[in-house]
Tab-separated table of C-alpha atoms in Angstrom:
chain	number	residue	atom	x	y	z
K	1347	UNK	CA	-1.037	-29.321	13.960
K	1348	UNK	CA	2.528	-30.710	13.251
K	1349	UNK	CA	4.636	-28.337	11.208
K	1350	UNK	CA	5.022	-30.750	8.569
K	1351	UNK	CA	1.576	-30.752	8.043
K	1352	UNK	CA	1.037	-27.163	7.961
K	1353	UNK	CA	3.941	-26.133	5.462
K	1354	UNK	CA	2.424	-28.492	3.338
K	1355	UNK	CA	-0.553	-25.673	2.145
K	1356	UNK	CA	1.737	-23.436	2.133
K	1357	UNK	CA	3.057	-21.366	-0.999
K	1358	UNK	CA	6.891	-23.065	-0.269
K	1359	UNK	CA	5.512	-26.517	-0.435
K	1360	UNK	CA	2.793	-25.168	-3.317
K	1361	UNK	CA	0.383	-26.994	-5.295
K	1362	UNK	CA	0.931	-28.104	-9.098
K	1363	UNK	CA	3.918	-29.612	-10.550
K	1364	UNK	CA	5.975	-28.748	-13.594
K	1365	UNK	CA	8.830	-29.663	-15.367
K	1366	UNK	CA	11.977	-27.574	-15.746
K	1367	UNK	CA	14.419	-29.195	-18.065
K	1368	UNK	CA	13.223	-32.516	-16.823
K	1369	UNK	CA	13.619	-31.901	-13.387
K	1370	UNK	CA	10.200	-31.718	-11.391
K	1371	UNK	CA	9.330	-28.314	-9.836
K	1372	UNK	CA	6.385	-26.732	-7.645
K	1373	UNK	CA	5.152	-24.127	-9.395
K	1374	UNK	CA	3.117	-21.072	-7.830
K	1375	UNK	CA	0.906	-20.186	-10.521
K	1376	UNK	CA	-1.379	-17.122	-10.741
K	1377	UNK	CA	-4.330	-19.812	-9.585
K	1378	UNK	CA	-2.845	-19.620	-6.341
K	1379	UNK	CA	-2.219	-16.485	-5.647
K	1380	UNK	CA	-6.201	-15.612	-5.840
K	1381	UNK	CA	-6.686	-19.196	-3.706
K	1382	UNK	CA	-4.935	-16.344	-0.940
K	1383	UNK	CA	-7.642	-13.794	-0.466
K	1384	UNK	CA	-10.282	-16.990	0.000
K	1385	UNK	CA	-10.844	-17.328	3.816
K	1386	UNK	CA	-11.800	-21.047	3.559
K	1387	UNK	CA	-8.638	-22.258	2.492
K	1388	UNK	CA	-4.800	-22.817	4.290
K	1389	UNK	CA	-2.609	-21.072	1.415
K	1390	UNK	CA	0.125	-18.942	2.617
K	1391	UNK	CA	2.994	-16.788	0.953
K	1392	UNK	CA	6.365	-16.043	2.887
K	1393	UNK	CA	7.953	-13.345	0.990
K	1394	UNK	CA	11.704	-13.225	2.138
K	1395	UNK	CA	13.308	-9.705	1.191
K	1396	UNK	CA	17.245	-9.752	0.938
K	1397	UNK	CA	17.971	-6.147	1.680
K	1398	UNK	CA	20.828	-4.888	0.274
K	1399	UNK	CA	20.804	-6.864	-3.246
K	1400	UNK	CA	21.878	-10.256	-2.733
K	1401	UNK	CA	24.679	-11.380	-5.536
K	1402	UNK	CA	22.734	-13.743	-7.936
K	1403	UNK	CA	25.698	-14.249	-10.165
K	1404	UNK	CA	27.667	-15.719	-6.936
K	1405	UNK	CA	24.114	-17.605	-5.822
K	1406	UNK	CA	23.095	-19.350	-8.756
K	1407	UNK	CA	26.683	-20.013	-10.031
K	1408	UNK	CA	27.135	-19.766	-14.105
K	1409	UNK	CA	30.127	-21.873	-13.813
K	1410	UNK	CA	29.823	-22.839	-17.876
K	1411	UNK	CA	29.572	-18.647	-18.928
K	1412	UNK	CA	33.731	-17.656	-19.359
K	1413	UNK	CA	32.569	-14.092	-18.980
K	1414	UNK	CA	31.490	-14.311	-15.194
K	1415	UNK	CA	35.211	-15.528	-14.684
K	1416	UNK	CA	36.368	-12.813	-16.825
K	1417	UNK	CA	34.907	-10.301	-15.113
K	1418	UNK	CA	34.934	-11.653	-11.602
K	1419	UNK	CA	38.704	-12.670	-11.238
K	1420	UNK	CA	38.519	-12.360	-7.056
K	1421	UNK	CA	35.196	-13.521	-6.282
K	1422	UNK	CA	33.874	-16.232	-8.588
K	1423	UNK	CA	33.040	-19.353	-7.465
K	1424	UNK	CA	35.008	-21.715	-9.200
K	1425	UNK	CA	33.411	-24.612	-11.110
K	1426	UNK	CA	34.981	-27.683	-9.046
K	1427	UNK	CA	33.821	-26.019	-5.812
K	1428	UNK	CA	30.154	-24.818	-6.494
K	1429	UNK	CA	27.405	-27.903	-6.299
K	1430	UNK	CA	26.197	-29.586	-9.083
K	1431	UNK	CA	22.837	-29.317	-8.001
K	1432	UNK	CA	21.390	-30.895	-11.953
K	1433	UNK	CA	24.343	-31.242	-13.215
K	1434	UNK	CA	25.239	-29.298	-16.613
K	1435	UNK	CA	22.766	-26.937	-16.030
K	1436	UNK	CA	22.015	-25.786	-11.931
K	1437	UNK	CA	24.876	-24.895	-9.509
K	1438	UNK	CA	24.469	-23.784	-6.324
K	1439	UNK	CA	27.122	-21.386	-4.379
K	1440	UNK	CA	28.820	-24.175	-1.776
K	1441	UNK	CA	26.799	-22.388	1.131
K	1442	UNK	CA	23.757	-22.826	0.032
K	1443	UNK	CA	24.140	-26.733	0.943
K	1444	UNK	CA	25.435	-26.703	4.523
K	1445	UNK	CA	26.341	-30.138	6.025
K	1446	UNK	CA	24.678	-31.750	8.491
K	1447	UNK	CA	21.018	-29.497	7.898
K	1448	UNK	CA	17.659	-29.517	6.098
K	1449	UNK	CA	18.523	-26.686	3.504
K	1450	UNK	CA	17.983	-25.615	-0.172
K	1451	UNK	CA	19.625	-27.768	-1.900
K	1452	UNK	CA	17.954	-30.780	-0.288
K	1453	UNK	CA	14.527	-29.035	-0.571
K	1454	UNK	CA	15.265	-29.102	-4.029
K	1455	UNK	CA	16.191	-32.423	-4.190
K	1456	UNK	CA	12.753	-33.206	-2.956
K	1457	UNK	CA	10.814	-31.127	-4.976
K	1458	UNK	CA	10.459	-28.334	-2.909
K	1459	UNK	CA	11.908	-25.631	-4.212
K	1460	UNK	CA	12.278	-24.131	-7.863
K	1461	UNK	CA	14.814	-22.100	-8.996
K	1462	UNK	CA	13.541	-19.660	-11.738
K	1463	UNK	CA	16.260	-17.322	-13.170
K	1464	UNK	CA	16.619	-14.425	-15.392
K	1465	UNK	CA	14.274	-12.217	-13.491
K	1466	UNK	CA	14.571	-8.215	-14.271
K	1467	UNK	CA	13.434	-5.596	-16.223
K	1468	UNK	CA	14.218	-3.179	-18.560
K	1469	UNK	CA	16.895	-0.706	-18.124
K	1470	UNK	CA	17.750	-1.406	-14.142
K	1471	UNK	CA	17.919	1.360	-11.998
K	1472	UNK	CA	21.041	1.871	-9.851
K	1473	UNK	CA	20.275	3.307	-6.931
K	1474	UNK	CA	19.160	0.934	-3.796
K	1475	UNK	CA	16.209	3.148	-2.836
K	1476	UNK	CA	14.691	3.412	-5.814
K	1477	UNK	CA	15.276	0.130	-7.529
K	1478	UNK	CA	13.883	-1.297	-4.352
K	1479	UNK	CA	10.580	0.575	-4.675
K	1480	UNK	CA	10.553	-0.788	-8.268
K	1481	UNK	CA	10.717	-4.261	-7.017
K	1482	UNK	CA	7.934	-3.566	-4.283
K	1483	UNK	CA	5.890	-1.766	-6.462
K	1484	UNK	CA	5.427	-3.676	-9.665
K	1485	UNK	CA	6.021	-0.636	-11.784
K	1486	UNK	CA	9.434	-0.223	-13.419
K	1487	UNK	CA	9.645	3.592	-13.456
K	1488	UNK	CA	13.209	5.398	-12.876
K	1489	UNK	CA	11.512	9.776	-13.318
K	1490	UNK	CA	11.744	11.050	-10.021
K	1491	UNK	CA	8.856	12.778	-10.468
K	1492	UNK	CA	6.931	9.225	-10.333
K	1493	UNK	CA	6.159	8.353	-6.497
K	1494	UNK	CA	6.008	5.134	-5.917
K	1495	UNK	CA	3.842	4.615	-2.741
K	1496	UNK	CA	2.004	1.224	-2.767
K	1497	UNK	CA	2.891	-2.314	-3.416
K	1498	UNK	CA	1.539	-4.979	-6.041
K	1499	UNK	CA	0.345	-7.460	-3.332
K	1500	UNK	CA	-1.129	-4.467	-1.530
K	1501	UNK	CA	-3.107	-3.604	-4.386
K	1502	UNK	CA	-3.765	-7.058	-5.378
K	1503	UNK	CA	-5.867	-7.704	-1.837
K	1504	UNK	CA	-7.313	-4.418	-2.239
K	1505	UNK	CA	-8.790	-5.385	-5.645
K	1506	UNK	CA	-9.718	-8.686	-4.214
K	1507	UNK	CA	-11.620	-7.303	-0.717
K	1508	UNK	CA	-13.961	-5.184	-2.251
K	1509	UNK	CA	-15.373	-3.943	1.582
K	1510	UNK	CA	-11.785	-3.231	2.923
K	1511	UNK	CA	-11.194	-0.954	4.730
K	1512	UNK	CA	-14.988	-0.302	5.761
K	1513	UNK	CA	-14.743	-4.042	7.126
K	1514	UNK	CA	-11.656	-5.501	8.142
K	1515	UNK	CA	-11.327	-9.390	8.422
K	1516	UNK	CA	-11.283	-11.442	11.693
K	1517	UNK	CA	-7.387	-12.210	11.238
K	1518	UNK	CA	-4.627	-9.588	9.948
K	1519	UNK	CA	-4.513	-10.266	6.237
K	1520	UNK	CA	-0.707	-10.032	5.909
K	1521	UNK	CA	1.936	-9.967	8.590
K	1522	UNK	CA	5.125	-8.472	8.363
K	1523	UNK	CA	7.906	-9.262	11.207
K	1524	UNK	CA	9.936	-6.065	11.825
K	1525	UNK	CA	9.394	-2.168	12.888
K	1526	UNK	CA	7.589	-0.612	9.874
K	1527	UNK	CA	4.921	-2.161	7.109
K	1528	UNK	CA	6.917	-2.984	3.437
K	1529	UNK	CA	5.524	-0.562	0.554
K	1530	UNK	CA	4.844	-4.391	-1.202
K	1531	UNK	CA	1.648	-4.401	1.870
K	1532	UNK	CA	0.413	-0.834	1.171
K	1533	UNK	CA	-2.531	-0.024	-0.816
K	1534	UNK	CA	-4.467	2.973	-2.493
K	1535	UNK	CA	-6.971	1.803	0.576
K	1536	UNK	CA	-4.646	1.956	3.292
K	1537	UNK	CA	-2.267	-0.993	4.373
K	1538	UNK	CA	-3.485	-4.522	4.031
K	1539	UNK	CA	-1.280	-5.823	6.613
K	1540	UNK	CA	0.107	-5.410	10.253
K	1541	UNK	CA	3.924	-5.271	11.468
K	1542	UNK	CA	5.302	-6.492	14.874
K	1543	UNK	CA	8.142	-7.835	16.634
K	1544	UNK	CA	6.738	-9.276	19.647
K	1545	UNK	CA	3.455	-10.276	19.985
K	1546	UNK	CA	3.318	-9.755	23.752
K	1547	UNK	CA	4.492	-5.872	23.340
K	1548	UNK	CA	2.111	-5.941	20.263
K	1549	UNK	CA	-0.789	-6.958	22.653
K	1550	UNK	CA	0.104	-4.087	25.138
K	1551	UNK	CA	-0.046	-1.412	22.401
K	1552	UNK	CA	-2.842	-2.119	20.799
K	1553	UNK	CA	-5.317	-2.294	23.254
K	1554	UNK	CA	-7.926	0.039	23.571
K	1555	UNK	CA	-5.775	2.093	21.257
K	1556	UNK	CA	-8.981	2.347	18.561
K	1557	UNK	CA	-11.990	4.710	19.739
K	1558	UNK	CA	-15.344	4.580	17.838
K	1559	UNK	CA	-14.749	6.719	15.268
K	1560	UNK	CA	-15.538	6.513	11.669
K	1561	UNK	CA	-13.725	7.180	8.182
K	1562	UNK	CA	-13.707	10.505	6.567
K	1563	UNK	CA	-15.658	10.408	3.365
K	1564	UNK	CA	-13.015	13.404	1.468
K	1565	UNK	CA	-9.974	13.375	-0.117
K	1566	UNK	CA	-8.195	16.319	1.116
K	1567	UNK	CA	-4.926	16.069	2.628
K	1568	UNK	CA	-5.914	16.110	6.301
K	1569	UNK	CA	-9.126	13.523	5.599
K	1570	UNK	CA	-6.574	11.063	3.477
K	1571	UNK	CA	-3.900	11.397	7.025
K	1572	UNK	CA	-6.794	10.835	9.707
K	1573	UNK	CA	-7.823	8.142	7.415
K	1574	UNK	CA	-4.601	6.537	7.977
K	1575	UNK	CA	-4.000	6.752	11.400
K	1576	UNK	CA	-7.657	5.624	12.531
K	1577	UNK	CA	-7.112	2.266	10.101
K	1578	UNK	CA	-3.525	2.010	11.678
K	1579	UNK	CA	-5.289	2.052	15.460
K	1580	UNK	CA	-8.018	-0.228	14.662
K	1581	UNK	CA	-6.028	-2.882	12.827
K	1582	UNK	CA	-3.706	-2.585	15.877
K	1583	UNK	CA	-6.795	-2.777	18.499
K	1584	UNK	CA	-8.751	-5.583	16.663
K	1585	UNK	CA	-5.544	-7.589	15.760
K	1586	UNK	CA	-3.016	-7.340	18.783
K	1587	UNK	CA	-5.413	-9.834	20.812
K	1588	UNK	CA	-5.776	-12.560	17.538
K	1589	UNK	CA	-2.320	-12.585	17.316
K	1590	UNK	CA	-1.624	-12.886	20.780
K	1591	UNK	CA	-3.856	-15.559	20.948
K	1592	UNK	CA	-2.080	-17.349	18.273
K	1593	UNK	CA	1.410	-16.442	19.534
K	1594	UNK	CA	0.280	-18.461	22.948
K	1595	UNK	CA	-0.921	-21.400	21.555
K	1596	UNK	CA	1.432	-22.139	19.237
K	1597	UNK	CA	5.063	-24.035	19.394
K	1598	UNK	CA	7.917	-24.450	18.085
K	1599	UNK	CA	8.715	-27.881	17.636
K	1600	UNK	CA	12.817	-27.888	16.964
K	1601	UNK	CA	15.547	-25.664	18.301
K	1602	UNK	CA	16.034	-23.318	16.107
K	1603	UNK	CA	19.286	-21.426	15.498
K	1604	UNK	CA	19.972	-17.594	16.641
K	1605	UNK	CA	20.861	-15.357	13.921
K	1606	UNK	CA	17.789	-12.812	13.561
K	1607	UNK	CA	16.578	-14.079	10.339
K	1608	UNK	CA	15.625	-17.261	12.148
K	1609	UNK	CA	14.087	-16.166	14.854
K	1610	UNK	CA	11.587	-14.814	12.417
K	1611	UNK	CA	11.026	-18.071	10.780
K	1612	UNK	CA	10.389	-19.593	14.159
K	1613	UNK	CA	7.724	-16.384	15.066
K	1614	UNK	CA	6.257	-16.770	11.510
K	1615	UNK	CA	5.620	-20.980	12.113
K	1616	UNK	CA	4.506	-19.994	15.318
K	1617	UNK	CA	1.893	-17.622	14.690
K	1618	UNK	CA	0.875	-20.501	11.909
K	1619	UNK	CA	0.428	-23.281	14.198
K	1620	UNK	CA	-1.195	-21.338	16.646
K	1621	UNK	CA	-3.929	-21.017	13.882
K	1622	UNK	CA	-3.200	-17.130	12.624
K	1623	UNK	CA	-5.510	-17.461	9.557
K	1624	UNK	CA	-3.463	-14.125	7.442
K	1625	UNK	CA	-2.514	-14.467	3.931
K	1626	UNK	CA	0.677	-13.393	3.753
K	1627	UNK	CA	3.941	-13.274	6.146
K	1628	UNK	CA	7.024	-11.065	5.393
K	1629	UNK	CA	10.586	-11.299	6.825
K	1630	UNK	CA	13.457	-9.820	5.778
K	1631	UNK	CA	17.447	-10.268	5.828
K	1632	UNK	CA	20.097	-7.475	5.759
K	1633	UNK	CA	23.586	-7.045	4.915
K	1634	UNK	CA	23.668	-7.808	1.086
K	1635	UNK	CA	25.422	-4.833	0.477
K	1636	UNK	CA	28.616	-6.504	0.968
K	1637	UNK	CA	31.072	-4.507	-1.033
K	1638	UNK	CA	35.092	-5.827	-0.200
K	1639	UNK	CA	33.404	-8.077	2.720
K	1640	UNK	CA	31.550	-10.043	-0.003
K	1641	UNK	CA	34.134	-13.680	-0.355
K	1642	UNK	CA	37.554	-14.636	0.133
K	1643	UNK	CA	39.510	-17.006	-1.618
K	1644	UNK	CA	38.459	-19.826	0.842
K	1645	UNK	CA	35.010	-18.755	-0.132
K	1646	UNK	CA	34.172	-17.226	3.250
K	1647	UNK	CA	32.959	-13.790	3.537
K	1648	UNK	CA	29.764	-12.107	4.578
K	1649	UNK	CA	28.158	-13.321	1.593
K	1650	UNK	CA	28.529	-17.314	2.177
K	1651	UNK	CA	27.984	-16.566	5.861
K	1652	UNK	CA	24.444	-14.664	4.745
K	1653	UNK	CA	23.755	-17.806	2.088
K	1654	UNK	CA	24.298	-19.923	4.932
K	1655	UNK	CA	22.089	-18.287	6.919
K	1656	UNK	CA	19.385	-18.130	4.297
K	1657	UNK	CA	19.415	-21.436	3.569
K	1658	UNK	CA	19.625	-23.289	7.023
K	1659	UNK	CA	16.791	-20.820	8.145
K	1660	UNK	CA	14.457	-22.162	5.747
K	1661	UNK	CA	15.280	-25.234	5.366
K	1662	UNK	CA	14.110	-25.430	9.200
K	1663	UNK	CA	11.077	-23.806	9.198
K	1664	UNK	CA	10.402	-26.207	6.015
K	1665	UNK	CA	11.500	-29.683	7.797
């Protein structure tokens, strides 16, 4: 299967227009979202998680609001420099639209990619940690006596697979590339999802690591802990030779670059045209925290070398 023709199902190329202020959009509507827990169909969601808090004001650029120059003397991008992306009404920070690649701004240009702003809620919390389990968690909560433990797309599949965990699907239903599984994939259930690095060291972990043994039918603390770690070891056993299997027969069609967050683009369309059937991927970028590294007066910085990044790296998984 050509890449092309794969990303097409997928939740970045999505199903359904709209219009946004004239300008045609795909939209990923509620509809699609339960199209992912049906096992008949190709739709996908790549959930890209910025760690750190990436800069929206210097992303989406408000170059007609006087206040963002008011308040942002040293760092805002100016409005001759940032791109006119709809002109009067969208700019992009300058980074965003690399020369000479497939990026976000062209995606957008052909309908590929919609830009919703003014996401939030209520009364932000400050602190990284806990803001972040907000976001992950769907419930927007700053008492500290409040744990926050499972995610809103975890509990979404485990509304939506009534016989999970008792009977696990063929393929992993999400996949998360990096060390340990997101909150977002965790569940009252258990997780919903499997994380790896390499699929070869995946494969040599997993096997035989699940003996016949069956769930504990209480809730105390020690039943609710073996629990865990037998659906950890089966997921691991039953999935590390599907994905494996996928990993091998899969390619790469393109050189891709080398910064990290690329390489797990190329693993993610990989795994996809190999013919993994999960749900959901997850990949992540770091270093948003930028602090005085964030942009110089040339507009370079760690934050237009992490836009760059960003958008190059999906603009060639998309292409």
């Amino acid at each position: 299967m050509k890449r092309r023709t794969f990303i097409q199902s997928t939740a970045a190329a999505a199903v359904g227009t709209q219009i946004l202020g004239g300008v045609p959009l795909k939209a990923f509507s509620p509809k699609d979202l339960d199209g992912l827990v049906q096992a008949g169909d190709d739709n996908i969601l790549i959930v890209v998680q910025l760690f750190g808090g990436n800069d929206g004001l210097n992303t989406i650029i408000p170059v007609d609001d006087d206040q963002y120059y008011a308040i942002r003397p040293a760092i805002a991008v100016q409005k001759q420099l940032a791109v006119p992306v709809v002109p009067g009404r969208l700019y992009f920070h300058p980074a965003l639209d690399p020369a000479g690649a497939y990026n976000l701004r062209r995606m957008f240009d052909d309908g590929r990619l919609a830009v919703v702003q003014g996401i939030g809620y209520e009364n932000p919390n400050l602190s990284h940690f806990r803001s972040t389990d907000i976001w992950l968690s769907g419930f927007n909560t700053s008492d500290p006596d409040r744990r926050l433990i499972d995610g809103w797309l975890g509990r979404y599949f485990a509304d939506h697979l009534p016989d999970f965990p008792a009977t696990l699907p063929d393929h992993p239903t999400a996949v998360q590339i990096g060390g340990s599984l997101s909150m977002l994939l965790q569940s009252p259930k258990g997780d919903v999802g499997i994380a790896l690095t390499d699929p070869d060291k995946f494969f040599q972990l997993g096997q035989g690591l699940s003996p016949d043994l069956e769930a504990m039918p209480g809730d105390t603390a020690y039943e609710r802990e073996f629990n865990f770690v037998r659906l950890v070891a089966e997921q691991s056993d039953r999935y590390s030779s599907v994905v494996k299997e996928a990993f091998d027969k899969g390619r790469n069609t393109l050189q891709y670059a080398t910064n990290g967050f690329v390489r797990q683009m190329q693993l993610v369309a990989r795994l996809i045209s190999g013919g993994l059937k999960s749900k959901v991927y997850m990949v992540y970028m770091g270093g948003f925290d930028t602090h005085v590294q964030q942009q110089n007066d040339d507009l370079t910085g760690l934050h237009p070398f992490l836009l760059n990044a960003l958008s190059t790296g999906i603009g060639q998984f998309i292409d």
